[in-house]
Structures are given as C-alpha cells and as structure tokens.
Short mmCIF file of C-alpha atoms and ligand atoms in Angstrom, two decimals:
data_model
loop_
_atom_site.label_atom_id
_atom_site.label_comp_id
_atom_site.label_asym_id
_atom_site.label_seq_id
_atom_site.Cartn_x
_atom_site.Cartn_y
_atom_site.Cartn_z
CA MET Z 109 -16.74 1.14 12.94
CA ASN Z 110 -14.19 -1.53 11.87
CA ARG Z 111 -15.31 -3.94 9.09
CA CYS Z 112 -14.45 -7.76 9.42
CA THR Z 113 -11.69 -8.28 6.86
CA VAL Z 114 -11.92 -12.09 6.68
CA THR Z 115 -11.57 -13.47 3.14
CA THR Z 116 -14.80 -15.37 2.20
CA GLY Z 117 -15.55 -17.47 -0.89
CA PHE Z 118 -14.04 -20.42 -2.54
CA PHE Z 119 -13.65 -19.63 -6.34
CA VAL Z 120 -14.46 -15.99 -6.23
CA LEU Z 121 -12.95 -14.37 -3.05
CA GLY Z 122 -14.28 -11.45 -1.09
CA ARG Z 123 -13.98 -9.65 2.11
CA CYS Z 124 -16.70 -10.51 4.88
CA GLY Z 125 -17.36 -6.65 5.44
CA ARG Z 126 -19.67 -7.14 8.53
CA SER Z 127 -19.21 -4.97 11.29
CA ALA Z 128 -16.32 -6.18 13.58
CA VAL Z 129 -16.86 -7.18 17.28
CA ALA Z 130 -13.32 -8.05 18.08
CA ALA Z 131 -9.76 -8.23 16.82
CA CYS Z 132 -8.13 -11.53 16.37
CA PRO Z 133 -5.58 -11.75 19.11
CA GLN Z 134 -3.15 -13.68 16.83
CA CYS Z 135 -2.97 -11.29 13.83
CA GLY Z 136 -4.97 -8.36 14.92
CA ARG Z 137 -7.47 -8.24 12.10
CA PRO Z 138 -10.94 -7.00 12.86
CA VAL Z 139 -13.45 -9.97 13.00
CA CYS Z 140 -17.30 -10.07 13.00
CA GLY Z 141 -19.28 -12.26 15.30
CA GLU Z 142 -19.79 -14.90 12.61
CA HIS Z 143 -16.02 -15.19 12.03
CA ALA Z 144 -14.84 -14.75 15.59
CA GLY Z 145 -13.79 -18.37 16.95
CA PRO Z 146 -13.03 -18.99 20.69
CA ASN Z 147 -10.95 -16.19 22.05
CA ALA Z 148 -11.81 -14.23 19.00
CA LEU Z 149 -9.44 -16.07 16.77
CA CYS Z 150 -10.02 -15.28 12.99
CA PRO Z 151 -10.58 -18.50 10.77
CA GLU Z 152 -7.17 -18.08 9.11
CA CYS Z 153 -5.33 -18.18 12.54
CA ALA Z 154 -7.66 -20.99 13.56
CA ALA Z 155 -6.99 -23.16 10.65
CA ALA Z 156 -3.16 -22.35 10.98
CA GLN Z 157 -3.08 -23.77 14.47
CA GLY Z 158 -4.59 -27.05 13.14
CA TYR Z 159 -1.43 -27.29 11.14
CA ARG Z 160 0.76 -26.40 13.91
CA THR Z 161 1.74 -23.06 12.22
CA GLN Z 162 0.96 -20.52 15.00
CA ASP Z 163 0.92 -17.28 13.12
CA PRO Z 164 0.56 -17.27 9.39
CA HIS Z 165 1.76 -13.82 9.21
CA HIS Z 166 4.86 -14.04 11.17
CA PRO Z 167 7.89 -13.61 8.96
CA GLY Z 168 9.60 -16.49 10.48
CA TRP Z 169 6.83 -18.88 9.56
CA THR Z 170 8.14 -19.80 6.29
CA HIS Z 171 11.71 -20.51 7.41
CA GLY Z 172 10.54 -22.34 10.50
CA TYR Z 173 8.32 -24.67 8.41
CA ARG Z 174 10.78 -25.23 5.78
CA ARG Z 175 13.42 -26.19 8.19
CA GLU Z 176 11.10 -28.58 9.90
CA TYR Z 177 9.25 -30.14 6.88
CA TYR Z 178 11.93 -29.82 4.09
CA GLN Z 179 14.32 -31.94 6.18
CA GLY Z 180 11.72 -34.23 7.71
CA SER Z 181 9.97 -34.83 4.40
CA SER Z 182 11.73 -38.01 3.60
CA GLN Z 183 10.35 -39.78 6.65
CA ALA Z 184 7.01 -38.03 6.05
CA TYR Z 185 6.31 -39.52 2.69
CA ASN Z 186 8.81 -42.33 2.47
CA ASP Z 187 10.70 -40.65 -0.10
CA GLY Z 188 14.48 -41.07 0.67
CA TYR Z 189 15.03 -41.35 -3.10
CA TRP Z 190 13.22 -39.06 -5.57
CA TYR Z 191 14.13 -35.50 -4.64
CA SER Z 192 17.64 -36.62 -3.43
CA SER Z 193 18.34 -38.02 -6.88
CA PHE Z 194 18.31 -34.39 -8.26
CA ASP Z 195 21.66 -33.05 -7.87
CA GLN Z 196 22.67 -29.40 -8.19
CA TYR Z 197 23.29 -29.79 -11.85
CA ASP Z 198 19.86 -31.35 -12.57
CA ARG Z 199 18.34 -28.35 -10.52
CA GLY Z 200 20.26 -25.79 -12.23
CA ALA Z 201 18.31 -26.07 -15.36
CA PHE Z 202 15.13 -25.07 -13.43
CA ASN Z 203 16.18 -21.79 -12.24
CA PRO Z 204 13.84 -18.84 -13.16
CA GLY Z 205 15.01 -17.33 -16.38
CA ASP Z 206 14.38 -14.07 -18.25
CA ASP Z 207 11.24 -13.12 -20.14
CA TYR Z 208 12.10 -15.44 -23.08
CA SER Z 209 12.08 -18.57 -21.14
CA TYR Z 210 8.42 -19.41 -20.74
CA GLY Z 211 7.70 -20.88 -17.46
CA GLY Z 212 10.88 -20.02 -16.14
CA ASP Z 213 9.93 -16.52 -15.17
CA TRP Z 214 8.80 -16.84 -11.80
CA GLY Z 215 7.14 -14.25 -9.34
CA PRO Z 216 4.65 -14.21 -6.74
CA ASP Z 217 1.81 -13.44 -9.09
CA ASP Z 218 2.79 -16.60 -11.40
CA ASP Z 219 1.16 -19.78 -11.75
CA THR Z 220 3.20 -22.67 -11.28
CA GLY Z 221 0.82 -25.21 -12.61
CA PHE Z 222 1.91 -27.14 -15.78
CA VAL Z 223 -1.29 -27.32 -17.94
CA ASP Z 224 -3.12 -24.32 -18.90
CA SER Z 225 -5.85 -24.98 -21.53
CA MET G 264 -18.39 -31.55 11.66
CA LYS G 265 -21.45 -32.74 13.86
CA ASP G 266 -20.78 -30.69 17.02
CA GLY G 267 -19.65 -27.41 15.34
CA ALA G 268 -16.28 -27.48 17.10
CA GLY G 269 -14.63 -28.02 13.80
CA GLN G 270 -15.37 -24.58 12.82
CA HIS G 271 -12.88 -23.39 15.37
CA GLY G 272 -10.81 -26.32 16.53
CA PRO G 273 -8.59 -28.51 14.12
CA MET G 274 -10.68 -30.04 11.32
CA ARG G 275 -10.37 -33.69 10.53
CA HIS G 276 -11.23 -34.29 6.93
CA ARG G 277 -12.36 -37.27 4.75
CA ALA G 278 -11.13 -35.92 1.63
CA ALA G 279 -8.32 -33.74 0.16
CA TYR G 280 -7.46 -32.13 -3.15
CA VAL G 281 -4.13 -31.04 -3.81
CA ALA G 282 -2.71 -29.03 -6.67
CA PHE G 283 0.58 -27.39 -7.39
CA ASP G 284 -1.34 -24.49 -8.97
CA ARG G 285 -2.32 -21.24 -7.88
CA PHE G 286 -5.98 -21.16 -6.63
CA PRO G 287 -7.97 -19.21 -7.48
CA SER G 288 -6.54 -17.62 -10.58
CA SER G 289 -7.66 -16.40 -13.90
CA LYS G 290 -6.15 -19.65 -15.68
CA GLY G 291 -8.37 -22.31 -17.16
CA SER G 292 -6.86 -24.69 -14.57
CA ALA G 293 -8.48 -22.84 -11.82
CA VAL G 294 -12.04 -23.33 -13.00
CA HIS G 295 -11.23 -27.01 -13.49
CA ILE G 296 -9.79 -27.28 -9.73
CA ALA G 297 -12.99 -25.41 -8.57
CA GLN G 298 -15.39 -27.90 -10.30
CA MET G 299 -13.48 -30.99 -9.34
CA ALA G 300 -12.75 -29.93 -5.74
CA ASP G 301 -16.34 -28.88 -5.26
CA GLU G 302 -17.44 -32.28 -6.43
CA LEU G 303 -15.14 -34.01 -4.03
CA PHE G 304 -16.02 -31.87 -0.97
CA THR G 305 -19.73 -32.42 -1.76
CA ARG G 306 -19.35 -36.23 -1.87
CA PHE G 307 -17.28 -36.17 1.40
CA GLY G 308 -18.95 -33.44 3.54
CA GLY G 309 -16.05 -31.05 3.24
CA GLY G 310 -12.53 -31.27 2.75
CA LEU G 311 -9.01 -29.87 2.54
CA LEU G 312 -7.99 -27.89 -0.71
CA ALA G 313 -4.09 -27.60 -0.75
CA ALA G 314 -2.84 -25.39 -3.37
CA ILE G 315 -0.49 -22.45 -4.33
CA GLY G 316 -1.01 -19.10 -2.76
CA GLY G 317 0.94 -15.90 -2.65
CA GLY G 318 0.15 -12.30 -3.43
CA ASP G 319 -2.99 -11.29 -1.61
CA LEU G 320 -4.24 -14.94 -1.09
CA PRO G 321 -4.59 -15.94 2.52
CA ARG G 322 -2.52 -18.88 3.93
CA TYR G 323 -5.61 -20.43 5.34
CA GLN G 324 -9.37 -20.18 4.72
CA ARG G 325 -12.34 -21.78 6.34
CA GLU G 326 -15.64 -22.01 4.69
CA GLY G 327 -18.03 -24.21 6.64
CA THR G 328 -16.64 -27.66 6.61
CA ARG G 329 -14.06 -26.74 3.98
CA GLU G 330 -10.55 -25.60 4.27
CA VAL G 331 -8.11 -24.00 1.90
CA ALA G 332 -4.35 -24.01 2.68
CA ARG G 333 -2.00 -22.23 0.30
CA PHE G 334 1.64 -22.80 -0.10
CA ASP G 335 3.43 -19.42 -0.47
CA ALA G 336 7.04 -20.00 0.25
CA ALA G 337 9.08 -18.04 -2.29
CA VAL G 338 11.45 -20.75 -3.66
CA PRO G 339 12.61 -19.63 -7.19
CA ASN G 340 14.09 -22.92 -8.47
CA LEU G 341 11.23 -25.23 -9.76
CA ILE G 342 12.63 -28.35 -8.33
CA ASP G 343 13.38 -26.86 -5.00
CA ARG G 344 10.03 -25.43 -4.88
CA ALA G 345 8.38 -28.81 -5.79
CA GLU G 346 10.46 -30.41 -3.02
CA ALA G 347 9.25 -27.78 -0.50
CA PHE G 348 5.66 -28.11 -1.78
CA SER G 349 5.74 -32.00 -1.48
CA GLY G 350 7.10 -31.61 2.17
CA TRP G 351 4.29 -28.90 2.93
CA VAL G 352 1.54 -31.19 1.49
CA ALA G 353 2.94 -34.17 3.73
CA ALA G 354 2.57 -31.94 6.70
CA HIS G 355 -1.01 -30.83 5.65
CA LEU G 356 -2.07 -34.33 5.01
CA ARG G 357 -0.68 -35.63 8.33
CA PRO G 358 -3.50 -34.40 10.62
CA HIS G 359 -6.12 -36.19 8.41
CA TRP G 360 -4.11 -39.30 7.83
CA GLU G 361 -6.57 -41.41 9.98
CA THR G 362 -9.73 -39.87 8.49
CA LEU G 363 -8.77 -39.43 4.95
CA GLU G 364 -10.83 -41.60 2.43
CA VAL G 365 -9.91 -39.92 -0.79
CA CYS G 366 -7.03 -37.76 -1.82
CA HIS G 367 -7.28 -36.20 -5.25
CA VAL G 368 -4.01 -34.89 -6.89
CA ARG G 369 -3.13 -33.10 -9.97
CA ASP G 370 0.58 -33.48 -10.40
CA PRO G 371 3.45 -35.67 -9.21
CA TRP G 372 4.72 -33.13 -6.62
CA SER G 373 1.23 -33.43 -4.94
CA ALA G 374 0.91 -37.18 -5.51
CA LEU G 375 4.28 -38.23 -3.92
CA PRO G 376 3.08 -37.44 -0.27
CA ALA G 377 -0.35 -38.87 -1.06
CA VAL G 378 0.92 -42.16 -2.31
CA ALA G 379 3.05 -42.88 0.79
CA ASP G 380 2.97 -46.25 2.40
CA GLY G 381 0.78 -47.05 5.39
CA ARG G 382 -2.08 -44.85 3.95
CA ARG G 383 -5.51 -45.94 4.23
CA HIS G 384 -7.01 -43.53 1.70
CA LYS G 385 -7.46 -44.04 -2.11
CA VAL G 386 -5.54 -41.74 -4.39
CA VAL G 387 -7.15 -40.22 -7.45
CA TYR G 388 -4.44 -38.81 -9.77
CA GLU G 389 -5.81 -36.33 -12.30
CA VAL G 390 -3.53 -36.09 -15.14
CA ASN G 391 -4.06 -33.06 -17.24
CA GLY G 392 -0.48 -33.22 -18.56
CA LEU G 393 2.63 -35.09 -18.02
CA PRO G 394 5.56 -32.74 -16.61
CA SER G 395 8.09 -35.07 -18.20
CA ILE G 396 6.69 -33.97 -21.68
CA GLU G 397 5.43 -30.60 -20.77
CA MET G 398 8.70 -29.57 -19.00
CA SER G 399 10.88 -30.26 -22.01
CA HIS G 400 8.85 -27.39 -23.68
CA THR G 401 8.88 -25.11 -20.61
CA TRP G 402 12.55 -25.73 -19.62
CA PRO G 403 14.55 -26.31 -22.95
CA TRP G 404 17.89 -26.50 -21.02
CA ALA G 405 16.77 -29.25 -18.79
CA ALA G 406 18.99 -32.29 -19.28
CA PRO G 407 17.30 -35.39 -20.75
CA ALA G 408 18.46 -37.29 -17.60
CA ALA G 409 16.73 -34.75 -15.39
CA LEU G 410 13.51 -35.09 -17.45
CA GLY G 411 14.08 -38.87 -17.21
CA LYS G 412 13.81 -38.53 -13.52
CA ILE G 413 10.69 -36.75 -13.54
CA ARG G 414 9.26 -39.42 -15.77
CA GLU G 415 10.35 -41.98 -13.08
CA LEU G 416 8.48 -39.94 -10.52
CA GLU G 417 5.36 -39.85 -12.73
CA ARG G 418 5.47 -43.58 -13.17
CA PHE G 419 6.06 -44.21 -9.36
CA CYS G 420 3.02 -41.95 -8.53
CA LEU G 421 0.82 -43.31 -11.41
CA GLU G 422 1.52 -46.78 -10.52
CA ARG G 423 0.54 -46.35 -6.86
CA SER G 424 -2.65 -44.41 -7.49
CA ASP G 425 -5.91 -46.19 -7.41
CA ALA G 426 -7.57 -44.33 -10.13
CA VAL G 427 -6.13 -42.02 -12.97
CA VAL G 428 -8.66 -39.56 -14.25
CA VAL G 429 -7.96 -37.99 -17.60
CA PRO G 430 -9.75 -35.14 -19.55
CA SER G 431 -9.09 -36.60 -22.99
CA ARG G 432 -8.59 -39.94 -24.74
CA VAL G 433 -5.21 -38.79 -25.98
CA ILE G 434 -4.05 -38.35 -22.57
CA GLY G 435 -5.53 -41.51 -21.52
CA GLU G 436 -3.35 -43.12 -24.25
CA ALA G 437 -0.25 -41.35 -23.01
CA VAL G 438 -0.96 -42.70 -19.56
CA ARG G 439 -1.54 -46.17 -20.71
CA GLY G 440 1.91 -45.88 -22.35
CA LEU G 441 3.31 -45.36 -18.99
CA GLY G 442 1.99 -48.65 -17.83
CA VAL G 443 -1.26 -47.73 -16.12
CA PRO G 444 -3.60 -50.58 -16.74
CA ASP G 445 -6.81 -49.73 -18.76
CA GLY G 446 -9.18 -50.38 -15.91
CA ARG G 447 -7.86 -47.76 -13.74
CA ILE G 448 -8.07 -44.94 -16.33
CA HIS G 449 -11.25 -42.87 -16.19
CA LEU G 450 -12.31 -40.32 -18.70
CA VAL G 451 -13.64 -37.15 -17.16
CA PRO G 452 -13.88 -34.58 -19.80
CA ASN G 453 -13.79 -30.83 -19.29
CA GLY G 454 -17.00 -28.94 -19.29
CA ALA G 455 -18.64 -25.60 -19.55
CA ASP G 456 -21.65 -24.04 -18.03
CA VAL G 457 -24.09 -22.66 -20.68
CA VAL G 458 -25.38 -19.30 -19.21
CA GLY G 459 -27.34 -16.47 -20.55
CA ARG G 460 -25.79 -14.25 -23.12
CA PRO G 461 -23.57 -11.68 -20.99
CA ARG G 462 -23.54 -8.05 -21.71
CA ARG G 463 -21.05 -6.75 -24.33
CA PRO G 464 -17.80 -5.41 -22.68
CA ALA G 465 -18.06 -1.62 -22.72
CA ASP G 466 -14.79 -1.27 -24.56
CA ALA G 467 -15.36 -4.06 -27.15
CA PRO G 468 -14.68 -3.06 -30.69
CA GLU G 469 -17.32 -3.34 -33.28
CA ARG G 470 -15.74 -6.51 -35.02
CA TYR G 471 -13.12 -8.74 -33.26
CA LEU G 472 -11.65 -12.11 -33.17
CA VAL G 473 -10.72 -13.50 -29.69
CA TYR G 474 -7.95 -15.58 -28.28
CA VAL G 475 -8.36 -16.75 -24.69
CA GLY G 476 -5.56 -18.56 -22.52
CA ALA G 477 -1.89 -18.53 -21.74
CA LEU G 478 0.81 -17.46 -23.87
CA GLN G 479 3.31 -20.29 -23.93
CA PRO G 480 4.82 -21.40 -27.39
CA TRP G 481 2.65 -24.32 -27.70
CA GLN G 482 -0.56 -22.10 -27.63
CA GLY G 483 0.44 -20.97 -31.27
CA LEU G 484 0.03 -17.15 -30.64
CA ASP G 485 2.73 -16.52 -33.42
CA VAL G 486 0.80 -18.55 -35.90
CA LEU G 487 -2.34 -16.37 -35.07
CA MET G 488 -0.46 -13.27 -35.27
CA ARG G 489 0.77 -14.22 -38.76
CA ALA G 490 -2.66 -15.37 -39.70
CA PHE G 491 -4.09 -12.02 -38.57
CA ALA G 492 -1.60 -10.07 -40.65
CA ARG G 493 -3.32 -11.80 -43.52
CA LEU G 494 -6.58 -10.34 -42.74
CA ALA G 495 -5.42 -6.77 -42.69
CA ASP G 496 -7.86 -5.86 -45.43
CA MET G 497 -11.03 -6.83 -43.34
CA PRO G 498 -12.43 -3.38 -42.49
CA GLY G 499 -12.20 -2.56 -38.67
CA LEU G 500 -11.49 -6.04 -37.74
CA ARG G 501 -9.47 -6.30 -34.42
CA LEU G 502 -7.94 -9.24 -32.29
CA VAL G 503 -8.57 -9.26 -28.66
CA VAL G 504 -6.20 -11.39 -26.50
CA CYS G 505 -7.61 -12.24 -23.25
CA ALA G 506 -4.40 -13.45 -21.54
CA SER G 507 -4.57 -15.66 -18.44
CA VAL G 508 -0.99 -14.59 -17.49
CA PRO G 509 0.46 -11.36 -16.31
CA GLU G 510 1.30 -8.59 -18.83
CA ARG G 511 5.05 -9.27 -18.86
CA ARG G 512 4.67 -12.70 -20.25
CA ALA G 513 3.36 -11.09 -23.52
CA LYS G 514 6.72 -9.39 -24.46
CA PRO G 515 7.65 -11.93 -26.96
CA VAL G 516 4.30 -12.06 -28.66
CA ARG G 517 3.97 -8.34 -28.70
CA ARG G 518 7.31 -8.03 -30.21
CA LEU G 519 6.40 -10.32 -32.91
CA ALA G 520 3.12 -8.38 -33.42
CA GLU G 521 5.06 -5.16 -34.04
CA ARG G 522 7.52 -6.78 -36.32
CA ILE G 523 4.92 -8.09 -38.67
CA GLY G 524 2.89 -4.90 -38.46
CA VAL G 525 -0.29 -6.15 -36.56
CA ALA G 526 0.19 -4.58 -33.06
CA GLU G 527 -2.16 -1.65 -34.04
CA ARG G 528 -4.92 -3.87 -34.37
CA VAL G 529 -4.51 -6.00 -31.25
CA ASP G 530 -6.09 -5.24 -28.12
CA TRP G 531 -4.71 -6.96 -24.94
CA ARG G 532 -6.48 -7.92 -21.83
CA PHE G 533 -4.64 -9.58 -18.81
CA THR G 534 -5.92 -11.87 -16.09
CA LEU G 535 -9.50 -10.86 -16.41
CA PRO G 536 -11.94 -12.86 -14.11
CA HIS G 537 -13.58 -15.76 -15.61
CA HIS G 538 -16.99 -13.96 -16.14
CA GLU G 539 -15.46 -11.18 -18.03
CA VAL G 540 -13.57 -13.51 -20.45
CA ALA G 541 -17.05 -15.13 -21.03
CA ALA G 542 -18.50 -11.82 -22.15
CA TRP G 543 -15.43 -11.18 -24.52
CA LEU G 544 -16.04 -14.73 -25.82
CA ALA G 545 -19.79 -14.21 -26.32
CA HIS G 546 -19.40 -11.05 -28.47
CA ALA G 547 -16.49 -12.28 -30.73
CA GLU G 548 -17.07 -13.11 -34.33
CA VAL G 549 -14.74 -16.09 -34.11
CA SER G 550 -12.77 -17.61 -31.24
CA VAL G 551 -9.29 -18.92 -32.23
CA ALA G 552 -7.39 -21.78 -30.71
CA PRO G 553 -4.24 -22.04 -32.74
CA LEU G 554 -2.53 -24.77 -30.74
CA THR G 555 0.62 -25.99 -32.30
CA GLY G 556 1.46 -29.47 -33.40
CA CYS G 557 4.25 -30.11 -31.03
CA ALA G 558 4.84 -33.35 -28.94
CA ARG G 559 3.28 -31.53 -25.98
CA ASN G 560 -0.11 -31.25 -27.89
CA LEU G 561 0.05 -34.33 -29.86
CA ASP G 562 1.59 -36.98 -27.82
CA GLN G 563 0.64 -35.96 -24.39
CA GLY G 564 -2.50 -34.48 -25.56
CA CYS G 565 -4.26 -31.38 -24.11
CA ALA G 566 -7.84 -30.60 -23.15
CA PRO G 567 -8.38 -26.95 -24.36
CA LEU G 568 -11.00 -25.53 -22.01
CA LYS G 569 -11.15 -22.43 -24.35
CA VAL G 570 -12.64 -24.58 -27.04
CA ILE G 571 -15.28 -25.73 -24.86
CA GLU G 572 -15.93 -22.32 -23.39
CA SER G 573 -16.24 -20.73 -26.64
CA MET G 574 -18.72 -23.11 -27.73
CA ALA G 575 -20.67 -22.67 -24.50
CA ALA G 576 -20.60 -18.93 -25.26
CA GLY G 577 -22.17 -19.50 -28.69
CA VAL G 578 -19.21 -18.46 -30.80
CA PRO G 579 -17.70 -20.39 -33.70
CA VAL G 580 -14.29 -21.89 -33.15
CA VAL G 581 -11.37 -21.97 -35.59
CA ALA G 582 -8.97 -24.50 -33.97
CA SER G 583 -6.09 -26.54 -34.95
CA ASP G 584 -6.84 -30.00 -36.05
CA LEU G 585 -5.35 -32.04 -33.30
CA PRO G 586 -6.71 -35.17 -31.97
CA ALA G 587 -7.57 -33.64 -28.53
CA VAL G 588 -9.34 -30.91 -30.35
CA ARG G 589 -11.25 -33.33 -32.54
CA GLU G 590 -12.68 -34.99 -29.29
CA LEU G 591 -14.43 -31.74 -28.61
CA MET G 592 -15.81 -30.32 -31.69
CA ALA G 593 -16.40 -31.23 -35.29
CA ASP G 594 -15.05 -29.56 -38.35
CA GLY G 595 -17.69 -27.67 -40.36
CA ARG G 596 -20.18 -28.14 -37.53
CA HIS G 597 -19.01 -26.21 -34.67
CA GLY G 598 -16.47 -24.15 -36.63
CA ARG G 599 -13.38 -25.03 -38.41
CA LEU G 600 -10.44 -27.39 -37.85
CA VAL G 601 -7.29 -26.32 -39.73
CA PRO G 602 -3.92 -27.83 -39.89
CA ALA G 603 -1.71 -26.64 -36.92
CA ASP G 604 1.15 -24.18 -37.58
CA ARG G 605 -0.22 -22.83 -40.87
CA PRO G 606 -1.01 -19.23 -40.79
CA ALA G 607 -2.42 -19.12 -44.35
CA GLU G 608 -4.88 -21.78 -43.74
CA LEU G 609 -5.93 -20.40 -40.33
CA ALA G 610 -6.44 -17.03 -41.98
CA ARG G 611 -8.53 -18.50 -44.86
CA ALA G 612 -10.84 -20.48 -42.40
CA VAL G 613 -11.45 -17.11 -40.35
CA ARG G 614 -12.14 -15.11 -43.45
CA ILE G 615 -14.67 -17.57 -44.75
CA LEU G 616 -16.48 -17.57 -41.34
CA LEU G 617 -16.50 -13.56 -41.59
CA GLU G 618 -17.82 -13.66 -45.06
CA TYR G 619 -20.65 -16.01 -44.08
CA PRO G 620 -21.96 -14.52 -40.96
CA ASP G 621 -25.25 -16.59 -41.03
CA GLU G 622 -23.35 -19.88 -41.32
CA ALA G 623 -20.98 -18.79 -38.73
CA ALA G 624 -23.87 -17.81 -36.30
CA GLU G 625 -25.49 -21.24 -37.06
CA MET G 626 -22.00 -23.11 -35.99
CA GLY G 627 -22.05 -20.96 -32.87
CA ARG G 628 -25.53 -22.08 -32.10
CA ARG G 629 -24.72 -25.85 -32.75
CA GLY G 630 -21.71 -25.49 -30.45
CA ARG G 631 -23.64 -24.26 -27.67
CA ALA G 632 -26.29 -27.00 -28.05
CA HIS G 633 -23.35 -29.55 -28.29
CA ILE G 634 -22.14 -28.38 -24.90
CA GLU G 635 -25.45 -28.32 -23.49
CA GLU G 636 -26.04 -31.93 -24.56
CA SER G 637 -22.73 -33.44 -23.81
CA LEU G 638 -20.08 -31.41 -22.19
CA THR G 639 -21.41 -29.68 -19.13
CA TRP G 640 -19.70 -29.55 -15.86
CA ALA G 641 -22.61 -31.38 -14.24
CA ARG G 642 -21.96 -34.38 -16.59
CA SER G 643 -18.11 -34.29 -15.92
CA ARG G 644 -18.90 -33.99 -12.17
CA ALA G 645 -21.15 -37.00 -12.30
CA ARG G 646 -18.42 -39.09 -13.80
CA LEU G 647 -15.99 -38.03 -11.28
CA ALA G 648 -18.44 -38.84 -8.44
CA GLU G 649 -18.80 -42.41 -9.98
CA VAL G 650 -14.94 -42.76 -9.78
CA TYR G 651 -15.06 -41.80 -6.10
CA ARG G 652 -18.01 -44.17 -5.46
CA THR G 653 -16.18 -47.23 -7.09
CA LEU G 654 -13.11 -46.63 -5.21
CA THR G 655 -14.83 -46.25 -1.83
CA ARG G 656 -17.40 -48.96 -2.23
CA GLY G 657 -17.79 -51.19 0.73
CA ARG G 658 -16.25 -48.97 3.26
ZN1 ZN N 47 -6.02 -14.00 12.93
ZN1 ZN N 48 -16.83 -11.67 9.02
#
C-alpha cells in the first residue's frame, strides 16, 4: 500500500508515512486521511493555492511568479527606489564566485543567510 | 482557526516571521529561527514562516495553524536574489495584510516589504548582523558605493521598525550608531537548552578538540589550524571540525591544514543535524571558538551560539577575547579567553586545559550551570514575548 509522503515537522522534518487513502489531484502524491483536504488536496498544494500559486511543482511556477511579482514589487511595498538604485555595475560584484570567495559560491544547498554563529 | 476551515482553505495569520535564511538547516541561524518563530506563533495562535528553501524542502508546509512558505527560485546574483525574495515576501504578506499584528524580520530584504506604508501591523526587526558590514567581508569586490546603498536600506528599515531585537550589547551599540533610539532596542540573547549527556559518537576519537560552525574567514579556522600545529606533541589528540556548511566550502581550510602538516590529525563532519553536533560537543576535551578580531566581529559584533551551546554541553571553551564573547562567558571560569588571531596563545590555553583535566572539567560544569541560570532559550523567549506584548498592548 502507498504511504503518505507529506512533509511533517517544523525544525526536524519527516515524512508522514501513514497509509495513503488518495492521491492529490494537483501533484499526484499519495496522501493519508489526516492530510487529505477537500478534493484530496495535499497541504502543500492547499497552501500554494492560498498564495495564488496553483501548482508548486509546475516548472513554470518560478518564472510565472517572478514575472508577476518582480515587476509588481515596487507597488507592492512602495519601493520605487531601493532595488532600482542598484545598477548592473553594483550588482556585478555580487555574482557567485569560485570556492575562494566565501559566501559567493552559491548552489541549491547553500544558505543565503548572513550571520552564522 | 476556529472553524477548522483554515486547515484546507486559505489561512489568515496574525503573525509572520520572515528570514532570508534556509530553514531548517544545520546552521546556528536555524536553531535561532526555530526558537524565535515558535515563540511568535505560540503568542499569536499560529503564523506564517517565510524563509529560503531549495533542495528537498517543500515549497509549502502546513502544521496545524502554522504555515511555512519557502522561496526557492535559483537566482545566482545576490542582489537579484534579494530583490526577487523581497517581491516574493510582499506577495506572501499580502493575503494577511488585514489580519497581521506582528511581522518579525531578520534582514533588510525581509524588512523592506514588511515596513511598507499603510500597514497596521508592528514590525520587529531582529538584527543578528549588519549586511553593510558583513558583506564587505563576504564580497570583497563590492564597491563602497554599493555597500553604502545597503547601509541606506538598513537605516530605512530600522527607522521604520517598531522594535529592534539584538542578541548582544555590541550589536545593540552598532544599531544605536545607525540612529535607532535606545527605547526601541531590546536585548534578547541567544540561548541553549541544557539536556542530558548525549551518547558518545561511535566514531569519536579518544581525545579531541572540537570546532563547530561555518567556515568563513572571520571564524578564524586558519588561526585554529596553526594553533593545532603547535599541539602536535600531544599524544593522540585530534581536531574534529563539525562544519555547518557543505564540504566544498572546506577547500581553503583543508589546503591550509595540509600545507602546515595537520591534515592527518583533523576529522571533518559536514552539516550534521543539531543533536549529533551536541554529542560531538559533549565528549570533546575543549571547544574552540577562534573568532578573528575583524570589524565584522568587533564593530558589528556577533553572538556566537557555539560558545553558548558548548557551555550547555558542559565542555570548557577556549574563545577569542572579543566584547561579544565576554558577554557570554568569563575567562578562567567557563574556559579561557585569548587574544584573537594569535595561534601561539590559543595553543597555550588549550594545552593548559588538557594538562589540568580536573580544572577543565570544573570549568565545563560551571559553564553548564551558567547556561541553566541565565542563558536558556526559555529566558530568551520570555524576553521576546515581552517585546511582543509591549508592542501590541491596547489592541
Ligand atoms: Zn499536492
Ligand atoms: Zn499523512
């Protein structure tokens, strides 16, 4: 029998693992009775809908949201100024570097936070 | 959510915690975020945590009345990424704009959308470091004008925040220096939880020093390696580095270790979960925090969680004598404070602790008691709760 693959936990993440009763119609993952919402939607897809991103696993999602929010951002938080004050030259210094440039080596497993203690 | 509909329909939160940090992760910042966000969500009956994701982390999670949203767009340039993140945060705060009472942020990229005009919520800006100072170290090629703009953003966001939370007095001074009035700055120190002694890691060497944390130059790993070279005569002594960052970040330090002939005596562990790091700490002879005396650590300050967690584990600490470290531990009482950037002095302090194990163990015990008495997460969280209470009084 399929197991529910919903991610659980806050600081330590796990998989639910209960027996699945349905498949999420949006992303297809097996969900248990606890985690199946209306229409068997999984919590991840249900939350995504709350933020108007229909399917978090759709490859077009990132681009879609970027186009929409990146450009709309200045009205959204009244910042017509700050980010636009950064020209290409300013930004150029913040491209990812090689292994020697600490903090500049960026990949999907990297932390982007500033302070590590 | 009263009717239970919130579990499935859109949620409307009263609180949000926003961080330009991966969460969860093996870094100290993740422990801090977990504690602070948990306190916030406890006070406000749930909330939204908006953080960085990627890898295997799901974009969205729901746990009861809590939601986690993770930004995972692959934007390599830092400023482009910060800009995209700010836009994403704005979009994720928008559904809660009418219900939000407190928005707690950790950095300017998160703060900018939170301090927008027309908000009814209060903004708590938690300053663990100042990107304008920090980034001159991480991005040595950044033009002063560019860093100046980042400083402007910092000032703008700090000025518009209702409360500024700092983990150390040194950072509080730096924030004051940026023009934030005294009354708005609140000290909420980092903490640690004192738990039972964890089991010794199966692959732990007989006798070892431990370093815990990231590997940026200001952490002083080079100083530690040079100090360790001076301890070559100590039989069987090894150095265990529990790095909170991926292995490829260790290249420069490893190269140095090889060049000075200590590589054979150093054991590396990468991105271990927090409870495994605690076990490595608990069974070490000494925990070393060799922070350098650079502007990042001196002017901006730092709040090294590793010092607190080492004391909580009952292990004596040898750390650089910096104001931010002095706030946490006392020389000769919980370990030794040595001048920063001086390998010989660092080695000497470690050697003395190794040669007087009874006194070292006593320092470890006193460190543990010190954490229990004054630096638990429970205390820090009570202080944070007080900040929230003050801000939302009369609502
Ligand atoms: Zn789904
Ligand atoms: Zn489940």
